[in-house]
mmCIF file with all atom_site columns, N, CA and C in Angstrom:
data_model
loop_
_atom_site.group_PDB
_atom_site.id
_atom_site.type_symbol
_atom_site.label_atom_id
_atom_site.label_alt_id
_atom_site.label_comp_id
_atom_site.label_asym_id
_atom_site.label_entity_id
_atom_site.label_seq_id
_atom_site.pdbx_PDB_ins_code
_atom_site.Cartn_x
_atom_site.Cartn_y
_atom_site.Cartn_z
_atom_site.occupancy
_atom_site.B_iso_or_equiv
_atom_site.pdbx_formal_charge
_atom_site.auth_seq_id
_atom_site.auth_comp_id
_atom_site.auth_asym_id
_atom_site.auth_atom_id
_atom_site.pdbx_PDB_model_num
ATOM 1   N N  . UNK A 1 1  ? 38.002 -6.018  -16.307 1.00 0.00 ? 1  UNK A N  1
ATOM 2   C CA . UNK A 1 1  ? 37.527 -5.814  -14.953 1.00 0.00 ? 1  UNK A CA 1
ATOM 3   C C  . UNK A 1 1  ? 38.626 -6.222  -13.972 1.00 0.00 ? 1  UNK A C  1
ATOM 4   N N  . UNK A 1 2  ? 38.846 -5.262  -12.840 1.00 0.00 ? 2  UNK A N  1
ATOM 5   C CA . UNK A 1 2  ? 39.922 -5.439  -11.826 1.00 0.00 ? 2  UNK A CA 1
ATOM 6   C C  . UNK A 1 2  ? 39.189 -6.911  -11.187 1.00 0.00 ? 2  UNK A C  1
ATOM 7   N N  . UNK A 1 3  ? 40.529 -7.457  -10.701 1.00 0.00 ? 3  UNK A N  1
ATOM 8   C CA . UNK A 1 3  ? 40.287 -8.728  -9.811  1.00 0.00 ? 3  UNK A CA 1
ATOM 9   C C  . UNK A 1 3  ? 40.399 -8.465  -8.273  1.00 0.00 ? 3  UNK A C  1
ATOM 10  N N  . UNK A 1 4  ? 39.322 -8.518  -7.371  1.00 0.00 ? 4  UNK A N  1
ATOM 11  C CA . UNK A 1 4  ? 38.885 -8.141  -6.357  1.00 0.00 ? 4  UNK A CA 1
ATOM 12  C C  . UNK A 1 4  ? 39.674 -9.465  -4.956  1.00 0.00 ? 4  UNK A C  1
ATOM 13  N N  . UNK A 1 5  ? 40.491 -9.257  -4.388  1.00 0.00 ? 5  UNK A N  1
ATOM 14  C CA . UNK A 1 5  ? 40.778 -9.908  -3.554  1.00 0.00 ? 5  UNK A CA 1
ATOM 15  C C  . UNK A 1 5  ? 39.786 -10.109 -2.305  1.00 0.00 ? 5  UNK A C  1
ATOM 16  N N  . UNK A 1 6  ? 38.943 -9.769  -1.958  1.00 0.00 ? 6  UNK A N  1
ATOM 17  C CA . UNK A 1 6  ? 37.596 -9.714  -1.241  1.00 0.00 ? 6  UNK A CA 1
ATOM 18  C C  . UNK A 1 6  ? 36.184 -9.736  -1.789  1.00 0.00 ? 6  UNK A C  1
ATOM 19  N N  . UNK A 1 7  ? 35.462 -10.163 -1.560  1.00 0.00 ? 7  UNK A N  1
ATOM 20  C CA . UNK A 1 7  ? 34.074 -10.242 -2.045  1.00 0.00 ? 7  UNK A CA 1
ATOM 21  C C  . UNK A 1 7  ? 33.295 -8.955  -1.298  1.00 0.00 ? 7  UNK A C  1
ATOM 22  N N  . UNK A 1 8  ? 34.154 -7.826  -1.462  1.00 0.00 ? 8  UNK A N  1
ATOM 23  C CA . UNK A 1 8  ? 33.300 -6.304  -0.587  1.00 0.00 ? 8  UNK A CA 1
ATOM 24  C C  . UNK A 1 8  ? 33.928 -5.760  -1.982  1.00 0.00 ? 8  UNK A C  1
ATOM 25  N N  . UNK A 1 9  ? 32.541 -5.096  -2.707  1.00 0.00 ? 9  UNK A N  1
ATOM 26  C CA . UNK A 1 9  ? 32.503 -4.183  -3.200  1.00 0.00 ? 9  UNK A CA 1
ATOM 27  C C  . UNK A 1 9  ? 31.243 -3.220  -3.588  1.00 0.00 ? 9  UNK A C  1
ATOM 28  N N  . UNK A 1 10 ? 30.645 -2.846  -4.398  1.00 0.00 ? 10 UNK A N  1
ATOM 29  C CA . UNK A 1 10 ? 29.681 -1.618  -4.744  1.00 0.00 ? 10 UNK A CA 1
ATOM 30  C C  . UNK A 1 10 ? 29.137 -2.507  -5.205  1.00 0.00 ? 10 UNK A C  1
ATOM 31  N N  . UNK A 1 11 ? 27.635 -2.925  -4.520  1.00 0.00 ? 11 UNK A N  1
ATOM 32  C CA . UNK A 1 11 ? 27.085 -3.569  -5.429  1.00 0.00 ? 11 UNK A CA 1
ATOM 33  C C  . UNK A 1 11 ? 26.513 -3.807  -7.200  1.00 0.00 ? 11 UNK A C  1
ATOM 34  N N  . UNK A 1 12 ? 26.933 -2.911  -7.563  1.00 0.00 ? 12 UNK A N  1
ATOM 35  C CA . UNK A 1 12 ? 26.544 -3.043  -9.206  1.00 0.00 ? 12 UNK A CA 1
ATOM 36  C C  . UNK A 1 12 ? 27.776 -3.591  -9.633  1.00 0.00 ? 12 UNK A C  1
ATOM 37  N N  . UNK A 1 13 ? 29.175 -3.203  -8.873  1.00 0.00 ? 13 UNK A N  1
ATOM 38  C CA . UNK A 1 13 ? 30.473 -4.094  -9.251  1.00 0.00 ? 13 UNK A CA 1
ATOM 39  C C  . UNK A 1 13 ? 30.077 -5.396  -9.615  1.00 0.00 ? 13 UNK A C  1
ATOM 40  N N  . UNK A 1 14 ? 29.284 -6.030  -7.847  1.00 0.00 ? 14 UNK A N  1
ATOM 41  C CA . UNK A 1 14 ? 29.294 -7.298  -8.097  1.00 0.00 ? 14 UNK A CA 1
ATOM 42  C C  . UNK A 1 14 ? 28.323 -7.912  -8.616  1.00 0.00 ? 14 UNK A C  1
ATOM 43  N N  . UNK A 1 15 ? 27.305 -7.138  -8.756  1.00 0.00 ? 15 UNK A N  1
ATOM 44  C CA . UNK A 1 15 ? 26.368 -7.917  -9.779  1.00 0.00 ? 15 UNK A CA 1
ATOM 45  C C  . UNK A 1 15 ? 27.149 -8.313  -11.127 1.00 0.00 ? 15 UNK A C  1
ATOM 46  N N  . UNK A 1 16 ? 28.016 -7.163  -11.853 1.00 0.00 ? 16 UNK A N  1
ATOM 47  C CA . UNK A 1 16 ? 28.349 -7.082  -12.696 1.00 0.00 ? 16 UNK A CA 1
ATOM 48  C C  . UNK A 1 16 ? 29.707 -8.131  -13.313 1.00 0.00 ? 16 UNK A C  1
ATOM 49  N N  . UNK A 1 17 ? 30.616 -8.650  -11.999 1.00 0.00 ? 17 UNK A N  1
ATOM 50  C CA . UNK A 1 17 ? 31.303 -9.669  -11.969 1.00 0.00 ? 17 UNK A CA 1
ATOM 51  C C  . UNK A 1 17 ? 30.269 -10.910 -11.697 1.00 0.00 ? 17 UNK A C  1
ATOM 52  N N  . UNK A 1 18 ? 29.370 -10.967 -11.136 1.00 0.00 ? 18 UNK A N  1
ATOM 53  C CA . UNK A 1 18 ? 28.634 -12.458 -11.083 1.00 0.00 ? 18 UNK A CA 1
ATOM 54  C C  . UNK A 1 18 ? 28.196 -12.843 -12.708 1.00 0.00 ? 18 UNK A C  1
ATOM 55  N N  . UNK A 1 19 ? 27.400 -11.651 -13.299 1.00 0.00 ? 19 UNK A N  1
ATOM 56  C CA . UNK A 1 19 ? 26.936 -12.051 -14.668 1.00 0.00 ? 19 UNK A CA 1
ATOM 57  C C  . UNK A 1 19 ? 28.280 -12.519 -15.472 1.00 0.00 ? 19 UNK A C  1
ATOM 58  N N  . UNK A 1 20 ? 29.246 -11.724 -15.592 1.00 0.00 ? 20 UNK A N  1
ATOM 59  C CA . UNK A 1 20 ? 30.111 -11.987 -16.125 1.00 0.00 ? 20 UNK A CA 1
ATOM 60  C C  . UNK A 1 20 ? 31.214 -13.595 -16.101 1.00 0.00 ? 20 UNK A C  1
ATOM 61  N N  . UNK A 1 21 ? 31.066 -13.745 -14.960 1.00 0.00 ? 21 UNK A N  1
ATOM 62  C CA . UNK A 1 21 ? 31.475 -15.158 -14.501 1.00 0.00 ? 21 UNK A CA 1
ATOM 63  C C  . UNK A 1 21 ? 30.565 -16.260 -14.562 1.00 0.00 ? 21 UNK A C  1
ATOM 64  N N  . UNK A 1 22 ? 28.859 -15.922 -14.740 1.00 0.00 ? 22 UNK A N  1
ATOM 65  C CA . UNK A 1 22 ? 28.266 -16.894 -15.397 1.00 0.00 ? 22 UNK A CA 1
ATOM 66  C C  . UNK A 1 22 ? 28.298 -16.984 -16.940 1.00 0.00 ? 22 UNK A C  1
ATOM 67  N N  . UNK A 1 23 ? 28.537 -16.007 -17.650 1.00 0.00 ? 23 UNK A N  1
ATOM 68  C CA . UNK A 1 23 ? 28.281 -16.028 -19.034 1.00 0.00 ? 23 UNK A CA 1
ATOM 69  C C  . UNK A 1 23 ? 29.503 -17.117 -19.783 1.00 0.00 ? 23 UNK A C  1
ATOM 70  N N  . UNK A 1 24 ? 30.635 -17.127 -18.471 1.00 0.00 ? 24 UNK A N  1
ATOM 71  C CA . UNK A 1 24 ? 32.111 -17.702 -19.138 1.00 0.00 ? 24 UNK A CA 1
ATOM 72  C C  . UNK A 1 24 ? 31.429 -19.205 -18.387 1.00 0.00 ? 24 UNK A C  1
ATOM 73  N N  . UNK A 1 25 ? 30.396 -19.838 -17.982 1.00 0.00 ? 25 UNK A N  1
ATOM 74  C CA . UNK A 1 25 ? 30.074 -20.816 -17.819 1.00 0.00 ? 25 UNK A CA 1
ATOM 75  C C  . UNK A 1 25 ? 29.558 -21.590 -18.762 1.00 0.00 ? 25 UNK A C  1
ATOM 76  N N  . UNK A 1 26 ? 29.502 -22.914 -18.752 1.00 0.00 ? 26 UNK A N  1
ATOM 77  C CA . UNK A 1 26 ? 28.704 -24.058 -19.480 1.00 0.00 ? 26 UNK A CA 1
ATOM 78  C C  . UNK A 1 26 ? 27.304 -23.995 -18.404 1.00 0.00 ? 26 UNK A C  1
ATOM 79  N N  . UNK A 1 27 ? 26.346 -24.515 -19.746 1.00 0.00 ? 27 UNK A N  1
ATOM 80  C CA . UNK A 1 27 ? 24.925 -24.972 -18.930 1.00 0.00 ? 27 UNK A CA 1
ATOM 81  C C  . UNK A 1 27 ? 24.956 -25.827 -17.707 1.00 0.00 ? 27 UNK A C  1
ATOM 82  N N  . UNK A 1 28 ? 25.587 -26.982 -18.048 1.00 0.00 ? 28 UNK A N  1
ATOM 83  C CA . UNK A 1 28 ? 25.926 -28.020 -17.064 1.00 0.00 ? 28 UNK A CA 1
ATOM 84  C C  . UNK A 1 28 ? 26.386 -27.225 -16.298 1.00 0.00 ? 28 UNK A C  1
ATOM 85  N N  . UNK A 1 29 ? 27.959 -26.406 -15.995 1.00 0.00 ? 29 UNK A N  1
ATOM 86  C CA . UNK A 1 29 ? 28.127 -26.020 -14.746 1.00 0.00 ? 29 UNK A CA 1
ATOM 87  C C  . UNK A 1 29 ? 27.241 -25.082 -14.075 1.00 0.00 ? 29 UNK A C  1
ATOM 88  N N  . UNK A 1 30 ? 26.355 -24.104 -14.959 1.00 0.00 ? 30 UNK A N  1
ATOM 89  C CA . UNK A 1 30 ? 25.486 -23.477 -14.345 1.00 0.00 ? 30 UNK A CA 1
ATOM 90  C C  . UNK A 1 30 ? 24.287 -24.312 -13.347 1.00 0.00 ? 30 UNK A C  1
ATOM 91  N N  . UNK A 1 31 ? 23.692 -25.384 -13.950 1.00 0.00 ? 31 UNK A N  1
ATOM 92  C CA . UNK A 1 31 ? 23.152 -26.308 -13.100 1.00 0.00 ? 31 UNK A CA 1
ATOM 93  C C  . UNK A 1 31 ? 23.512 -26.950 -12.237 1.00 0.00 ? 31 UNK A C  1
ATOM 94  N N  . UNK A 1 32 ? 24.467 -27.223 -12.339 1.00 0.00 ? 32 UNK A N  1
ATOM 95  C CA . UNK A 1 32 ? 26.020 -28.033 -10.982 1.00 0.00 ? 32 UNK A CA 1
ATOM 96  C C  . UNK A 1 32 ? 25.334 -26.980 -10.153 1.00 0.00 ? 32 UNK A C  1
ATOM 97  N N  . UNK A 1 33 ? 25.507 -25.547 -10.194 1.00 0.00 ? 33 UNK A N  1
ATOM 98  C CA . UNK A 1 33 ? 25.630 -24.439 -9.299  1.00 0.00 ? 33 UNK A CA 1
ATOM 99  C C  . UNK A 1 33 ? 24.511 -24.011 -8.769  1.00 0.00 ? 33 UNK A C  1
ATOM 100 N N  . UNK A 1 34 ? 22.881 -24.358 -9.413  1.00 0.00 ? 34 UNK A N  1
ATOM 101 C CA . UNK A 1 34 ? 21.870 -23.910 -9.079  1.00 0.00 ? 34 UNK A CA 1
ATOM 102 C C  . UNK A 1 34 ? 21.174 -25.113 -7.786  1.00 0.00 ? 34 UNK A C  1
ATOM 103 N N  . UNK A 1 35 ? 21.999 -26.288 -8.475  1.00 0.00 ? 35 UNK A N  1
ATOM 104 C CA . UNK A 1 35 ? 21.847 -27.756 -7.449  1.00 0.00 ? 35 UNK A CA 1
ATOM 105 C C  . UNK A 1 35 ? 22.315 -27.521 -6.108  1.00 0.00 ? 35 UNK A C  1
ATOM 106 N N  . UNK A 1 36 ? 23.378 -26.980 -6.068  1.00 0.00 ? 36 UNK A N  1
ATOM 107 C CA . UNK A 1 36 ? 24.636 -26.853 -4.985  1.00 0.00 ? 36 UNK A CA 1
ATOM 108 C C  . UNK A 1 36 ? 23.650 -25.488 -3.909  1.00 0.00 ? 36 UNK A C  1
ATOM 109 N N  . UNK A 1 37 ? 22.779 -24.966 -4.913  1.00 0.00 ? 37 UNK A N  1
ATOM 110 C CA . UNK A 1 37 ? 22.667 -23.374 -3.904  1.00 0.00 ? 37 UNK A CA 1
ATOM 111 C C  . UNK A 1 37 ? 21.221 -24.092 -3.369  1.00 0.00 ? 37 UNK A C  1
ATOM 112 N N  . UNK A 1 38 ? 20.319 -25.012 -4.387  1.00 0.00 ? 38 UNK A N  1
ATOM 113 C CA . UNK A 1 38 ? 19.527 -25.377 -3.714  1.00 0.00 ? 38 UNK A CA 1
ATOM 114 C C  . UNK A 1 38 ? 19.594 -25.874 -2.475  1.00 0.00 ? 38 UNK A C  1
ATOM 115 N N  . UNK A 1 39 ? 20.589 -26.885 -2.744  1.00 0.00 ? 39 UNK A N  1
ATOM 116 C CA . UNK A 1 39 ? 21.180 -28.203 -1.475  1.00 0.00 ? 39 UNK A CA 1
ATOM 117 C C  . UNK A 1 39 ? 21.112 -27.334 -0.117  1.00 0.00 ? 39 UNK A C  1
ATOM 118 N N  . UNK A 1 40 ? 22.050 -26.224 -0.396  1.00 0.00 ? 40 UNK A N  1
ATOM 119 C CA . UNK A 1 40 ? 22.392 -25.553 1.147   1.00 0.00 ? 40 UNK A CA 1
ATOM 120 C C  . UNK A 1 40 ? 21.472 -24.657 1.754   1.00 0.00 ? 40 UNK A C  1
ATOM 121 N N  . UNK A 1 41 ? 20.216 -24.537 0.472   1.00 0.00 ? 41 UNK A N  1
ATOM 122 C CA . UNK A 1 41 ? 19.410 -23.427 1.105   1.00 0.00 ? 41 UNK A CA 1
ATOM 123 C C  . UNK A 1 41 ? 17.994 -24.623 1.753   1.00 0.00 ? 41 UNK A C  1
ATOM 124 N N  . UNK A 1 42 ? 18.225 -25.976 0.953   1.00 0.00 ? 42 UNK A N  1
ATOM 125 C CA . UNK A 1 42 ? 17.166 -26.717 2.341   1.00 0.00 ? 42 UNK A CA 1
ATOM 126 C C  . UNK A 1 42 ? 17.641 -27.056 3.515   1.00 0.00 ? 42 UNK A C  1
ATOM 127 N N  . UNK A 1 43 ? 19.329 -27.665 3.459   1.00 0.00 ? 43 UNK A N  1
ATOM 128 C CA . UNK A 1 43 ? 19.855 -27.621 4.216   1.00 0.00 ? 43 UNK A CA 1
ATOM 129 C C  . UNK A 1 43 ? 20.126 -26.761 5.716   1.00 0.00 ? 43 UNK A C  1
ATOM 130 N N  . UNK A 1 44 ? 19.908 -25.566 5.007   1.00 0.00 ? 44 UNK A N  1
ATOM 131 C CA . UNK A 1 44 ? 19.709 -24.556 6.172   1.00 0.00 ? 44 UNK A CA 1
ATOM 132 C C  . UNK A 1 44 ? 18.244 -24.643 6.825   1.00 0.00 ? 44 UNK A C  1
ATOM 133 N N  . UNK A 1 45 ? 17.579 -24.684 5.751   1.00 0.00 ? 45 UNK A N  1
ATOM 134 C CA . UNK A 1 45 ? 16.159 -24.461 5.978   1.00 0.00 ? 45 UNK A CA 1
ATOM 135 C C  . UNK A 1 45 ? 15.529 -25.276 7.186   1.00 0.00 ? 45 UNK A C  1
ATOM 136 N N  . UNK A 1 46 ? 15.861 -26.517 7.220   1.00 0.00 ? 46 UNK A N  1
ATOM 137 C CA . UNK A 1 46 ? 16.119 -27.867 7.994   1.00 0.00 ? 46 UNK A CA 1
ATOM 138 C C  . UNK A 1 46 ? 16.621 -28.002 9.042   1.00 0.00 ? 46 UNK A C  1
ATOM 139 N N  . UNK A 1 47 ? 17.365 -27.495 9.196   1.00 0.00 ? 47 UNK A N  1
ATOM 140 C CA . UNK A 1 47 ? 18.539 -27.842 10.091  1.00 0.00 ? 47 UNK A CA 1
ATOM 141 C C  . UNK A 1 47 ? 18.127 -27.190 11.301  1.00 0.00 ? 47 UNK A C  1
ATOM 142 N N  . UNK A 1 48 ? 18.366 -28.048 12.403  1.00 0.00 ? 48 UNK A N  1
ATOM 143 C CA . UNK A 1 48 ? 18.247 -27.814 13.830  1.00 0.00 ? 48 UNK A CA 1
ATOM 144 C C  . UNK A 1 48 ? 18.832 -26.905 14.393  1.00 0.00 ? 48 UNK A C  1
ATOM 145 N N  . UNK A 1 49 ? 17.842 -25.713 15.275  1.00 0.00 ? 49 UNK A N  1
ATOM 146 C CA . UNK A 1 49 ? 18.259 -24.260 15.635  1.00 0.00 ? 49 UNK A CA 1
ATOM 147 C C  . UNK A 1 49 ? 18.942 -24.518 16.655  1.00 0.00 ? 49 UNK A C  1
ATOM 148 N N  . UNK A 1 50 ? 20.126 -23.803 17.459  1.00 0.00 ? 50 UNK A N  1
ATOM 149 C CA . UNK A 1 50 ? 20.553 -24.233 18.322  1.00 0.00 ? 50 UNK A CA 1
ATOM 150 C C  . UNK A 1 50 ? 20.327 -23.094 19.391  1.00 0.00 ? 50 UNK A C  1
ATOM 151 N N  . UNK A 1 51 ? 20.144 -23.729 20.615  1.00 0.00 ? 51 UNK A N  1
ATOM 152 C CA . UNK A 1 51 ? 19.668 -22.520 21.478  1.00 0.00 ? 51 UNK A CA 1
ATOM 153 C C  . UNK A 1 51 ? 20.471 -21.643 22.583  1.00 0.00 ? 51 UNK A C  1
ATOM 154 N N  . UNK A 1 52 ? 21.783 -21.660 21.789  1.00 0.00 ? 52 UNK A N  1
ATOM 155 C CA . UNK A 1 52 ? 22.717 -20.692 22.652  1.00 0.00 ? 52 UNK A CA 1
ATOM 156 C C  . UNK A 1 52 ? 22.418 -19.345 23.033  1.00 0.00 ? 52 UNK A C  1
#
């Protein structure tokens, strides 16, 4: 698979590089990563709207 200098491509590309870059993962880092997406998605969730 070509190496994409941008994260813009056809989406089935990138589905197809995400699976692929999890499969070359360990469990542990997969959980590192599911922790990390949680964190920022309460984080957002939370976080004070600003009213510009």
């Amino acid at each position: 698979m070509e190496k994409l200098t941008l994260h813009h491509a056809h989406p089935k590309l990138m589905e197809a590089r995400y699976i692929e870059e999890i499969r070359k993962m360990s469990p542990q880092q997969r959980f590192e990563k599911l922790m990390a997406i949680i964190e920022i998605s309460y984080l957002l969730k939370t976080a004070k709207k600003s009213s510009k």
